[in-house]
Amino acid sequence: MRLESNATIQIQKPVGEVFEGIVNPEKMTKYFISESSGRLETGKNVIWKFPEFNERFPISEIKIETNRSISFVWDPETVVNITLEKLPDNSTIVRVNENGKELNADNLKWALENSGGWANFLACMKAFLEYGIQLRKGAFDFMKEKPNK
């Protein structure tokens, strides 16, 4: 049995704006990551940095279908699939699925944490794209490594 993490939200913006909000690092750094080595594009590899971690995360196996889906690997055991669904009112449903880990105690903890993490990603993206609010700013400062005294 394989575990998966899921999160879904509706964003009151057209699918093109939501898509651009995910693949464009200038937008994504306003609500999710602090740095990116480039735009998400099929066949390209990029590096992400988060404000609360010192590590950098390689993003590989990127596959893009404009205004429909984004998939990538950032954990060798899983694939992240983000799908976009345009609605008649010109809003967009965003679904995130990350799957692939075997069922065990450590991976069950991962699935629960990542489901919350992806829900946070979606809420932060919605706040930024709809209202220009940066929910992550300062939200995870408590997680930063403290310098040794």
PDB file of C-alpha atoms in Angstrom:
ATOM      1  CA  MET A   1       0.000   0.000   0.000  1.00  0.00           C
ATOM      2  CA  ARG A   2       1.246   3.470  -0.923  1.00  0.00           C
ATOM      3  CA  LEU A   3       0.518   6.587   1.117  1.00  0.00           C
ATOM      4  CA  GLU A   4      -0.577   9.871  -0.316  1.00  0.00           C
ATOM      5  CA  SER A   5      -1.097  13.428   0.812  1.00  0.00           C
ATOM      6  CA  ASN A   6      -3.977  15.494  -0.623  1.00  0.00           C
ATOM      7  CA  ALA A   7      -5.252  19.062  -0.413  1.00  0.00           C
ATOM      8  CA  THR A   8      -7.792  21.033  -2.479  1.00  0.00           C
ATOM      9  CA  ILE A   9      -8.984  24.650  -2.593  1.00  0.00           C
ATOM     10  CA  GLN A  10     -10.973  26.957  -4.857  1.00  0.00           C
ATOM     11  CA  ILE A  11      -9.287  30.227  -5.809  1.00  0.00           C
ATOM     12  CA  GLN A  12     -11.338  33.131  -7.143  1.00  0.00           C
ATOM     13  CA  LYS A  13      -8.938  33.823 -10.010  1.00  0.00           C
ATOM     14  CA  PRO A  14      -8.774  32.619 -13.624  1.00  0.00           C
ATOM     15  CA  VAL A  15      -6.836  29.420 -14.271  1.00  0.00           C
ATOM     16  CA  GLY A  16      -4.064  31.302 -16.122  1.00  0.00           C
ATOM     17  CA  GLU A  17      -3.351  33.509 -13.097  1.00  0.00           C
ATOM     18  CA  VAL A  18      -3.314  30.519 -10.760  1.00  0.00           C
ATOM     19  CA  PHE A  19      -1.018  28.564 -13.088  1.00  0.00           C
ATOM     20  CA  GLU A  20       1.370  31.516 -13.328  1.00  0.00           C
ATOM     21  CA  GLY A  21       1.262  31.839  -9.537  1.00  0.00           C
ATOM     22  CA  ILE A  22       2.680  28.329  -9.267  1.00  0.00           C
ATOM     23  CA  VAL A  23       5.273  28.199 -12.057  1.00  0.00           C
ATOM     24  CA  ASN A  24       6.593  31.787 -11.797  1.00  0.00           C
ATOM     25  CA  PRO A  25       9.196  32.133  -9.015  1.00  0.00           C
ATOM     26  CA  GLU A  26       8.564  35.884  -8.698  1.00  0.00           C
ATOM     27  CA  LYS A  27       5.027  35.052  -7.571  1.00  0.00           C
ATOM     28  CA  MET A  28       5.795  31.860  -5.650  1.00  0.00           C
ATOM     29  CA  THR A  29       8.391  33.641  -3.489  1.00  0.00           C
ATOM     30  CA  LYS A  30       5.592  35.897  -2.258  1.00  0.00           C
ATOM     31  CA  TYR A  31       3.668  33.047  -0.619  1.00  0.00           C
ATOM     32  CA  PHE A  32       5.600  29.741  -0.478  1.00  0.00           C
ATOM     33  CA  ILE A  33       9.354  29.705  -1.042  1.00  0.00           C
ATOM     34  CA  SER A  34      12.044  32.312  -0.370  1.00  0.00           C
ATOM     35  CA  GLU A  35      14.208  31.546  -3.427  1.00  0.00           C
ATOM     36  CA  SER A  36      14.064  29.604  -6.686  1.00  0.00           C
ATOM     37  CA  SER A  37      16.735  29.038  -9.309  1.00  0.00           C
ATOM     38  CA  GLY A  38      14.134  29.403 -12.054  1.00  0.00           C
ATOM     39  CA  ARG A  39      10.684  28.959 -13.484  1.00  0.00           C
ATOM     40  CA  LEU A  40       9.014  25.533 -13.405  1.00  0.00           C
ATOM     41  CA  GLU A  41       9.251  24.189 -16.958  1.00  0.00           C
ATOM     42  CA  THR A  42       9.034  20.697 -18.421  1.00  0.00           C
ATOM     43  CA  GLY A  43      12.392  18.925 -18.365  1.00  0.00           C
ATOM     44  CA  LYS A  44      14.086  21.600 -16.287  1.00  0.00           C
ATOM     45  CA  ASN A  45      15.504  21.198 -12.759  1.00  0.00           C
ATOM     46  CA  VAL A  46      15.302  23.998 -10.207  1.00  0.00           C
ATOM     47  CA  ILE A  47      16.367  24.529  -6.608  1.00  0.00           C
ATOM     48  CA  TRP A  48      13.962  25.861  -3.979  1.00  0.00           C
ATOM     49  CA  LYS A  49      14.804  27.410  -0.638  1.00  0.00           C
ATOM     50  CA  PHE A  50      12.270  27.949   2.111  1.00  0.00           C
ATOM     51  CA  PRO A  51      12.609  30.798   4.601  1.00  0.00           C
ATOM     52  CA  GLU A  52      12.420  28.468   7.612  1.00  0.00           C
ATOM     53  CA  PHE A  53      15.070  25.940   6.508  1.00  0.00           C
ATOM     54  CA  ASN A  54      18.778  26.236   5.714  1.00  0.00           C
ATOM     55  CA  GLU A  55      18.604  23.375   3.196  1.00  0.00           C
ATOM     56  CA  ARG A  56      17.936  23.801  -0.488  1.00  0.00           C
ATOM     57  CA  PHE A  57      15.543  21.409  -2.192  1.00  0.00           C
ATOM     58  CA  PRO A  58      16.158  20.137  -5.737  1.00  0.00           C
ATOM     59  CA  ILE A  59      12.996  20.011  -7.853  1.00  0.00           C
ATOM     60  CA  SER A  60      13.303  17.526 -10.727  1.00  0.00           C
ATOM     61  CA  GLU A  61      11.283  15.564 -13.266  1.00  0.00           C
ATOM     62  CA  ILE A  62       9.163  18.673 -13.874  1.00  0.00           C
ATOM     63  CA  LYS A  63       6.240  18.169 -16.240  1.00  0.00           C
ATOM     64  CA  ILE A  64       4.009  21.090 -17.170  1.00  0.00           C
ATOM     65  CA  GLU A  65       0.728  21.174 -19.043  1.00  0.00           C
ATOM     66  CA  THR A  66      -0.070  24.889 -19.312  1.00  0.00           C
ATOM     67  CA  ASN A  67      -3.114  25.913 -17.261  1.00  0.00           C
ATOM     68  CA  ARG A  68      -3.870  22.251 -16.442  1.00  0.00           C
ATOM     69  CA  SER A  69      -1.160  20.514 -14.411  1.00  0.00           C
ATOM     70  CA  ILE A  70       2.256  20.724 -12.809  1.00  0.00           C
ATOM     71  CA  SER A  71       4.139  17.698 -11.533  1.00  0.00           C
ATOM     72  CA  PHE A  72       7.577  17.335  -9.996  1.00  0.00           C
ATOM     73  CA  VAL A  73       9.743  15.309  -7.651  1.00  0.00           C
ATOM     74  CA  TRP A  74      11.369  16.825  -4.566  1.00  0.00           C
ATOM     75  CA  ASP A  75      11.467  13.669  -2.490  1.00  0.00           C
ATOM     76  CA  PRO A  76      12.866  10.662  -4.393  1.00  0.00           C
ATOM     77  CA  GLU A  77      10.053   8.472  -3.043  1.00  0.00           C
ATOM     78  CA  THR A  78       7.166  10.716  -4.126  1.00  0.00           C
ATOM     79  CA  VAL A  79       5.676  12.641  -7.027  1.00  0.00           C
ATOM     80  CA  VAL A  80       3.749  15.886  -6.515  1.00  0.00           C
ATOM     81  CA  ASN A  81       0.827  16.424  -8.910  1.00  0.00           C
ATOM     82  CA  ILE A  82      -0.958  19.768  -8.956  1.00  0.00           C
ATOM     83  CA  THR A  83      -4.041  19.930 -11.160  1.00  0.00           C
ATOM     84  CA  LEU A  84      -6.059  22.999 -12.101  1.00  0.00           C
ATOM     85  CA  GLU A  85      -9.740  22.960 -13.023  1.00  0.00           C
ATOM     86  CA  LYS A  86     -11.313  26.033 -14.606  1.00  0.00           C
ATOM     87  CA  LEU A  87     -14.853  26.683 -13.358  1.00  0.00           C
ATOM     88  CA  PRO A  88     -17.665  28.509 -15.219  1.00  0.00           C
ATOM     89  CA  ASP A  89     -17.436  31.487 -12.823  1.00  0.00           C
ATOM     90  CA  ASN A  90     -13.772  31.959 -13.896  1.00  0.00           C
ATOM     91  CA  SER A  91     -12.425  30.636 -10.606  1.00  0.00           C
ATOM     92  CA  THR A  92     -10.063  27.672 -10.322  1.00  0.00           C
ATOM     93  CA  ILE A  93     -10.012  24.492  -8.258  1.00  0.00           C
ATOM     94  CA  VAL A  94      -6.461  23.525  -7.306  1.00  0.00           C
ATOM     95  CA  ARG A  95      -5.781  19.945  -6.238  1.00  0.00           C
ATOM     96  CA  VAL A  96      -2.444  18.786  -4.826  1.00  0.00           C
ATOM     97  CA  ASN A  97      -1.584  15.105  -4.543  1.00  0.00           C
ATOM     98  CA  GLU A  98       1.777  13.786  -3.362  1.00  0.00           C
ATOM     99  CA  ASN A  99       2.132  10.035  -3.343  1.00  0.00           C
ATOM    100  CA  GLY A 100       4.462   7.083  -3.470  1.00  0.00           C
ATOM    101  CA  LYS A 101       5.688   6.266   0.039  1.00  0.00           C
ATOM    102  CA  GLU A 102       5.262   2.785   1.489  1.00  0.00           C
ATOM    103  CA  LEU A 103       3.006   2.412   4.524  1.00  0.00           C
ATOM    104  CA  ASN A 104       5.005   2.436   7.765  1.00  0.00           C
ATOM    105  CA  ALA A 105       4.969   4.542  10.957  1.00  0.00           C
ATOM    106  CA  ASP A 106       7.473   7.172   9.725  1.00  0.00           C
ATOM    107  CA  ASN A 107       5.745   7.552   6.370  1.00  0.00           C
ATOM    108  CA  LEU A 108       2.314   7.773   7.996  1.00  0.00           C
ATOM    109  CA  LYS A 109       3.647  10.748   9.989  1.00  0.00           C
ATOM    110  CA  TRP A 110       4.956  12.187   6.679  1.00  0.00           C
ATOM    111  CA  ALA A 111       1.531  11.836   5.023  1.00  0.00           C
ATOM    112  CA  LEU A 112      -0.221  13.673   7.843  1.00  0.00           C
ATOM    113  CA  GLU A 113       2.379  16.467   7.964  1.00  0.00           C
ATOM    114  CA  ASN A 114       2.462  16.894   4.194  1.00  0.00           C
ATOM    115  CA  SER A 115      -1.331  17.030   3.927  1.00  0.00           C
ATOM    116  CA  GLY A 116      -1.193  19.954   6.351  1.00  0.00           C
ATOM    117  CA  GLY A 117       1.747  21.447   4.477  1.00  0.00           C
ATOM    118  CA  TRP A 118      -0.056  21.332   1.140  1.00  0.00           C
ATOM    119  CA  ALA A 119      -3.202  22.802   2.736  1.00  0.00           C
ATOM    120  CA  ASN A 120      -0.988  25.638   4.030  1.00  0.00           C
ATOM    121  CA  PHE A 121       0.498  26.093   0.529  1.00  0.00           C
ATOM    122  CA  LEU A 122      -2.998  26.400  -0.947  1.00  0.00           C
ATOM    123  CA  ALA A 123      -4.252  28.804   1.733  1.00  0.00           C
ATOM    124  CA  CYS A 124      -1.158  30.996   1.320  1.00  0.00           C
ATOM    125  CA  MET A 125      -1.539  30.960  -2.475  1.00  0.00           C
ATOM    126  CA  LYS A 126      -5.228  31.906  -2.212  1.00  0.00           C
ATOM    127  CA  ALA A 127      -4.482  34.788   0.176  1.00  0.00           C
ATOM    128  CA  PHE A 128      -1.720  36.100  -2.082  1.00  0.00           C
ATOM    129  CA  LEU A 129      -3.454  35.694  -5.451  1.00  0.00           C
ATOM    130  CA  GLU A 130      -6.829  37.011  -4.291  1.00  0.00           C
ATOM    131  CA  TYR A 131      -5.792  39.672  -1.768  1.00  0.00           C
ATOM    132  CA  GLY A 132      -2.017  40.239  -2.027  1.00  0.00           C
ATOM    133  CA  ILE A 133      -1.565  39.019   1.553  1.00  0.00           C
ATOM    134  CA  GLN A 134       1.631  37.139   2.422  1.00  0.00           C
ATOM    135  CA  LEU A 135       0.492  34.651   5.097  1.00  0.00           C
ATOM    136  CA  ARG A 136       3.860  32.869   5.364  1.00  0.00           C
ATOM    137  CA  LYS A 137       5.802  36.035   6.184  1.00  0.00           C
ATOM    138  CA  GLY A 138       7.140  35.392   9.690  1.00  0.00           C
ATOM    139  CA  ALA A 139       4.797  32.431  10.210  1.00  0.00           C
ATOM    140  CA  PHE A 140       7.580  29.881  10.565  1.00  0.00           C
ATOM    141  CA  ASP A 141      10.384  31.972  12.059  1.00  0.00           C
ATOM    142  CA  PHE A 142      10.172  29.784  15.178  1.00  0.00           C
ATOM    143  CA  MET A 143      11.445  26.850  13.058  1.00  0.00           C
ATOM    144  CA  LYS A 144      14.670  28.566  11.950  1.00  0.00           C
ATOM    145  CA  GLU A 145      17.841  27.072  13.353  1.00  0.00           C
ATOM    146  CA  LYS A 146      19.149  29.148  16.234  1.00  0.00           C
ATOM    147  CA  PRO A 147      22.834  30.129  16.099  1.00  0.00           C
ATOM    148  CA  ASN A 148      25.013  28.514  18.755  1.00  0.00           C
ATOM    149  CA  LYS A 149      25.897  30.881  21.585  1.00  0.00           C
TER     150      LYS A 149
END
